[in-house]
Amino acid sequence: MPEERSHPIRVLLVDDHQVVRRGLRTFLEVQDDIEVVGEAADGAEGVAKVREVAPDVVLMDVKMPGVDGIEALRRLKEEGSRARVLIVTSFTEHRTVVPALRAGAAGYVYKDVDPEALAGAIRSVHAGHVLLQPELAGALLADDGPRPPQGRGGTLTEREREVLGHIADGRSNREIARTLNLSEKTVKTHVSNILMKLDLADRTQAALWAVRNGAA
């Protein structure tokens, strides 16, 4: 059972196939805690829609004509959007996942994802999790494209390494605080220090760094 919320999670659908958007909307609209607030047929329209409807979560296709999902992510990041973006992908597209994560995506789901799993993924990224599925970890880390800065992992304290491991496991600050018996404010400070020391932009890059460097 999803936890009760005072307001539903506002979701924007960005996919160039109308039948896909229609199917997603049909399922998501029966979820009590999720509200579809808009649709877009390509990345450029998606970025404009984010400004217009201020969604909590964007369900974004990768391959779209014109502005694709990765470019749309970069634009959203440049604009300082707070929306969490969940990429729609397939196993054969794994080389597009790493650039998407580096561009600011909070995670990814398969195009043939089970409907209930999709709803769970939306709730998860909205709660601050990073979705890095283990079965694709090898493919992600073998990507030949540019990698996130490696930074100075040796400068992390023991506690920061512990927090980093939990970030790689997809845990939110609240969950890390509960697990380590720390205040949420203290965890936020540790996360900020980790990003600064490793010269990383966000939690997603931190999760990738942890997996790549054996810290997870």
GROMACS .gro file of C-alpha atoms in nm:
model
  216
    1MET     CA    1   0.000   0.000   0.000
    2PRO     CA    2   0.148   0.340  -0.093
    3GLU     CA    3   0.182   0.577   0.199
    4GLU     CA    4  -0.087   0.840   0.227
    5ARG     CA    5  -0.006   1.185   0.091
    6SER     CA    6  -0.180   1.515   0.127
    7HIS     CA    7  -0.118   1.578  -0.243
    8PRO     CA    8  -0.077   1.327  -0.527
    9ILE     CA    9   0.253   1.296  -0.715
   10ARG     CA   10   0.224   1.515  -1.024
   11VAL     CA   11   0.354   1.328  -1.332
   12LEU     CA   12   0.432   1.455  -1.682
   13LEU     CA   13   0.450   1.203  -1.970
   14VAL     CA   14   0.705   1.274  -2.246
   15ASP     CA   15   0.701   1.024  -2.534
   16ASP     CA   16   0.667   1.065  -2.910
   17HIS     CA   17   0.423   0.773  -2.937
   18GLN     CA   18   0.068   0.871  -2.854
   19VAL     CA   19  -0.035   0.512  -2.789
   20VAL     CA   20   0.239   0.483  -2.524
   21ARG     CA   21   0.129   0.803  -2.353
   22ARG     CA   22  -0.233   0.690  -2.363
   23GLY     CA   23  -0.146   0.354  -2.207
   24LEU     CA   24   0.061   0.516  -1.933
   25ARG     CA   25  -0.210   0.769  -1.856
   26THR     CA   26  -0.479   0.500  -1.842
   27PHE     CA   27  -0.287   0.305  -1.581
   28LEU     CA   28  -0.151   0.595  -1.377
   29GLU     CA   29  -0.488   0.768  -1.347
   30VAL     CA   30  -0.623   0.479  -1.140
   31GLN     CA   31  -0.348   0.530  -0.880
   32ASP     CA   32  -0.481   0.725  -0.584
   33ASP     CA   33  -0.150   0.895  -0.514
   34ILE     CA   34  -0.046   0.979  -0.873
   35GLU     CA   35  -0.190   1.248  -1.100
   36VAL     CA   36  -0.098   1.288  -1.469
   37VAL     CA   37  -0.075   1.665  -1.520
   38GLY     CA   38   0.032   1.676  -1.884
   39GLU     CA   39   0.183   1.513  -2.191
   40ALA     CA   40   0.447   1.607  -2.447
   41ALA     CA   41   0.549   1.448  -2.777
   42ASP     CA   42   0.919   1.544  -2.775
   43GLY     CA   43   1.192   1.683  -2.554
   44ALA     CA   44   1.144   2.048  -2.643
   45GLU     CA   45   0.773   2.031  -2.568
   46GLY     CA   46   0.854   1.839  -2.252
   47VAL     CA   47   1.084   2.113  -2.122
   48ALA     CA   48   0.818   2.374  -2.196
   49LYS     CA   49   0.553   2.162  -2.021
   50VAL     CA   50   0.773   2.129  -1.712
   51ARG     CA   51   0.778   2.508  -1.688
   52GLU     CA   52   0.403   2.522  -1.738
   53VAL     CA   53   0.274   2.249  -1.506
   54ALA     CA   54   0.563   2.204  -1.256
   55PRO     CA   55   0.545   1.823  -1.224
   56ASP     CA   56   0.708   1.630  -0.942
   57VAL     CA   57   0.817   1.347  -1.173
   58VAL     CA   58   0.873   1.338  -1.550
   59LEU     CA   59   0.847   1.004  -1.729
   60MET     CA   60   1.080   1.064  -2.025
   61ASP     CA   61   1.149   0.858  -2.336
   62VAL     CA   62   1.510   0.864  -2.457
   63LYS     CA   63   1.475   0.838  -2.833
   64MET     CA   64   1.250   1.109  -2.973
   65PRO     CA   65   1.269   1.317  -3.293
   66GLY     CA   66   1.415   1.664  -3.261
   67VAL     CA   67   1.513   1.716  -2.899
   68ASP     CA   68   1.569   1.373  -2.744
   69GLY     CA   69   1.540   1.279  -2.378
   70ILE     CA   70   1.905   1.337  -2.293
   71GLU     CA   71   1.911   1.688  -2.439
   72ALA     CA   72   1.583   1.764  -2.262
   73LEU     CA   73   1.742   1.652  -1.935
   74ARG     CA   74   2.037   1.885  -1.992
   75ARG     CA   75   1.803   2.176  -2.058
   76LEU     CA   76   1.600   2.101  -1.746
   77LYS     CA   77   1.917   2.086  -1.539
   78GLU     CA   78   2.039   2.418  -1.681
   79GLU     CA   79   1.705   2.574  -1.590
   80GLY     CA   80   1.731   2.446  -1.235
   81SER     CA   81   1.420   2.228  -1.259
   82ARG     CA   82   1.338   2.039  -0.941
   83ALA     CA   83   1.138   1.773  -1.125
   84ARG     CA   84   1.270   1.419  -1.088
   85VAL     CA   85   1.312   1.253  -1.427
   86LEU     CA   86   1.257   0.881  -1.478
   87ILE     CA   87   1.396   0.762  -1.812
   88VAL     CA   88   1.210   0.503  -2.021
   89THR     CA   89   1.456   0.262  -2.184
   90SER     CA   90   1.512  -0.098  -2.292
   91PHE     CA   91   1.805  -0.335  -2.240
   92THR     CA   92   1.929  -0.280  -2.596
   93GLU     CA   93   1.954   0.092  -2.526
   94HIS     CA   94   2.183   0.061  -2.225
   95ARG     CA   95   2.444   0.293  -2.378
   96THR     CA   96   2.192   0.575  -2.359
   97VAL     CA   97   2.134   0.524  -1.988
   98VAL     CA   98   2.471   0.647  -1.859
   99PRO     CA   99   2.454   0.981  -2.047
  100ALA     CA  100   2.096   1.019  -1.923
  101LEU     CA  101   2.201   0.962  -1.562
  102ARG     CA  102   2.486   1.208  -1.599
  103ALA     CA  103   2.246   1.460  -1.750
  104GLY     CA  104   2.036   1.447  -1.434
  105ALA     CA  105   1.798   1.150  -1.456
  106ALA     CA  106   1.700   0.995  -1.124
  107GLY     CA  107   1.689   0.648  -1.276
  108TYR     CA  108   1.530   0.443  -1.548
  109VAL     CA  109   1.264   0.180  -1.615
  110TYR     CA  110   1.220  -0.067  -1.899
  111LYS     CA  111   0.968   0.003  -2.173
  112ASP     CA  112   0.797  -0.326  -2.090
  113VAL     CA  113   0.791  -0.253  -1.716
  114ASP     CA  114   0.511  -0.408  -1.515
  115PRO     CA  115   0.250  -0.136  -1.442
  116GLU     CA  116   0.272  -0.180  -1.065
  117ALA     CA  117   0.652  -0.164  -1.083
  118LEU     CA  118   0.623   0.160  -1.281
  119ALA     CA  119   0.403   0.316  -1.014
  120GLY     CA  120   0.654   0.201  -0.752
  121ALA     CA  121   0.941   0.354  -0.949
  122ILE     CA  122   0.758   0.687  -0.971
  123ARG     CA  123   0.699   0.685  -0.595
  124SER     CA  124   1.061   0.588  -0.536
  125VAL     CA  125   1.225   0.867  -0.737
  126HIS     CA  126   0.976   1.116  -0.592
  127ALA     CA  127   1.096   1.012  -0.246
  128GLY     CA  128   1.454   1.093  -0.345
  129HIS     CA  129   1.583   0.751  -0.446
  130VAL     CA  130   1.822   0.678  -0.733
  131LEU     CA  131   1.710   0.378  -0.942
  132LEU     CA  132   2.025   0.195  -1.055
  133GLN     CA  133   1.910  -0.158  -1.135
  134PRO     CA  134   2.177  -0.422  -1.062
  135GLU     CA  135   2.117  -0.628  -1.377
  136LEU     CA  136   2.237  -0.336  -1.592
  137ALA     CA  137   2.519  -0.221  -1.365
  138GLY     CA  138   2.786  -0.402  -1.569
  139ALA     CA  139   2.662  -0.252  -1.895
  140LEU     CA  140   2.645   0.093  -1.739
  141LEU     CA  141   2.996   0.081  -1.605
  142ALA     CA  142   3.136  -0.057  -1.932
  143ASP     CA  143   3.008   0.244  -2.123
  144ASP     CA  144   3.275   0.395  -2.346
  145GLY     CA  145   3.154   0.753  -2.319
  146PRO     CA  146   3.293   1.027  -2.093
  147ARG     CA  147   3.286   0.934  -1.728
  148PRO     CA  148   3.200   1.146  -1.427
  149PRO     CA  149   3.501   1.302  -1.256
  150GLN     CA  150   3.666   1.049  -1.025
  151GLY     CA  151   3.764   1.304  -0.763
  152ARG     CA  152   3.964   1.216  -0.454
  153GLY     CA  153   3.796   0.915  -0.297
  154GLY     CA  154   4.076   0.884  -0.042
  155THR     CA  155   3.974   1.213   0.118
  156LEU     CA  156   3.635   1.079   0.230
  157THR     CA  157   3.594   1.008   0.599
  158GLU     CA  158   3.477   0.666   0.715
  159ARG     CA  159   3.129   0.806   0.784
  160GLU     CA  160   3.113   0.970   0.439
  161ARG     CA  161   3.204   0.641   0.276
  162GLU     CA  162   2.927   0.476   0.474
  163VAL     CA  163   2.678   0.736   0.358
  164LEU     CA  164   2.803   0.701   0.000
  165GLY     CA  165   2.736   0.328   0.012
  166HIS     CA  166   2.378   0.394   0.116
  167ILE     CA  167   2.337   0.648  -0.167
  168ALA     CA  168   2.451   0.381  -0.412
  169ASP     CA  169   2.187   0.149  -0.267
  170GLY     CA  170   1.925   0.408  -0.362
  171ARG     CA  171   1.835   0.518  -0.008
  172SER     CA  172   1.698   0.864   0.062
  173ASN     CA  173   1.847   1.098   0.324
  174ARG     CA  174   1.567   1.010   0.563
  175GLU     CA  175   1.634   0.636   0.528
  176ILE     CA  176   2.010   0.687   0.569
  177ALA     CA  177   1.950   0.896   0.881
  178ARG     CA  178   1.728   0.624   1.028
  179THR     CA  179   1.976   0.347   0.944
  180LEU     CA  180   2.281   0.528   1.082
  181ASN     CA  181   2.097   0.686   1.376
  182LEU     CA  182   2.181   1.037   1.257
  183SER     CA  183   1.972   1.347   1.204
  184GLU     CA  184   1.854   1.415   0.850
  185LYS     CA  185   2.040   1.748   0.862
  186THR     CA  186   2.366   1.566   0.941
  187VAL     CA  187   2.314   1.327   0.650
  188LYS     CA  188   2.254   1.622   0.416
  189THR     CA  189   2.584   1.771   0.531
  190HIS     CA  190   2.765   1.443   0.463
  191VAL     CA  191   2.609   1.422   0.116
  192SER     CA  192   2.718   1.779   0.037
  193ASN     CA  193   3.072   1.701   0.154
  194ILE     CA  194   3.082   1.384  -0.059
  195LEU     CA  195   2.975   1.570  -0.373
  196MET     CA  196   3.227   1.848  -0.308
  197LYS     CA  197   3.519   1.615  -0.236
  198LEU     CA  198   3.450   1.391  -0.536
  199ASP     CA  199   3.373   1.686  -0.764
  200LEU     CA  200   3.031   1.540  -0.854
  201ALA     CA  201   2.714   1.723  -0.946
  202ASP     CA  202   2.444   1.515  -0.776
  203ARG     CA  203   2.343   1.192  -0.601
  204THR     CA  204   2.313   1.003  -0.928
  205GLN     CA  205   2.677   1.069  -1.016
  206ALA     CA  206   2.769   0.975  -0.658
  207ALA     CA  207   2.589   0.641  -0.696
  208LEU     CA  208   2.772   0.572  -1.024
  209TRP     CA  209   3.105   0.672  -0.867
  210ALA     CA  210   3.044   0.437  -0.575
  211VAL     CA  211   2.964   0.140  -0.799
  212ARG     CA  212   3.256   0.210  -1.033
  213ASN     CA  213   3.505   0.245  -0.747
  214GLY     CA  214   3.387  -0.041  -0.529
  215ALA     CA  215   3.237   0.178  -0.259
  216ALA     CA  216   2.889   0.023  -0.294
   0.00000   0.00000   0.00000
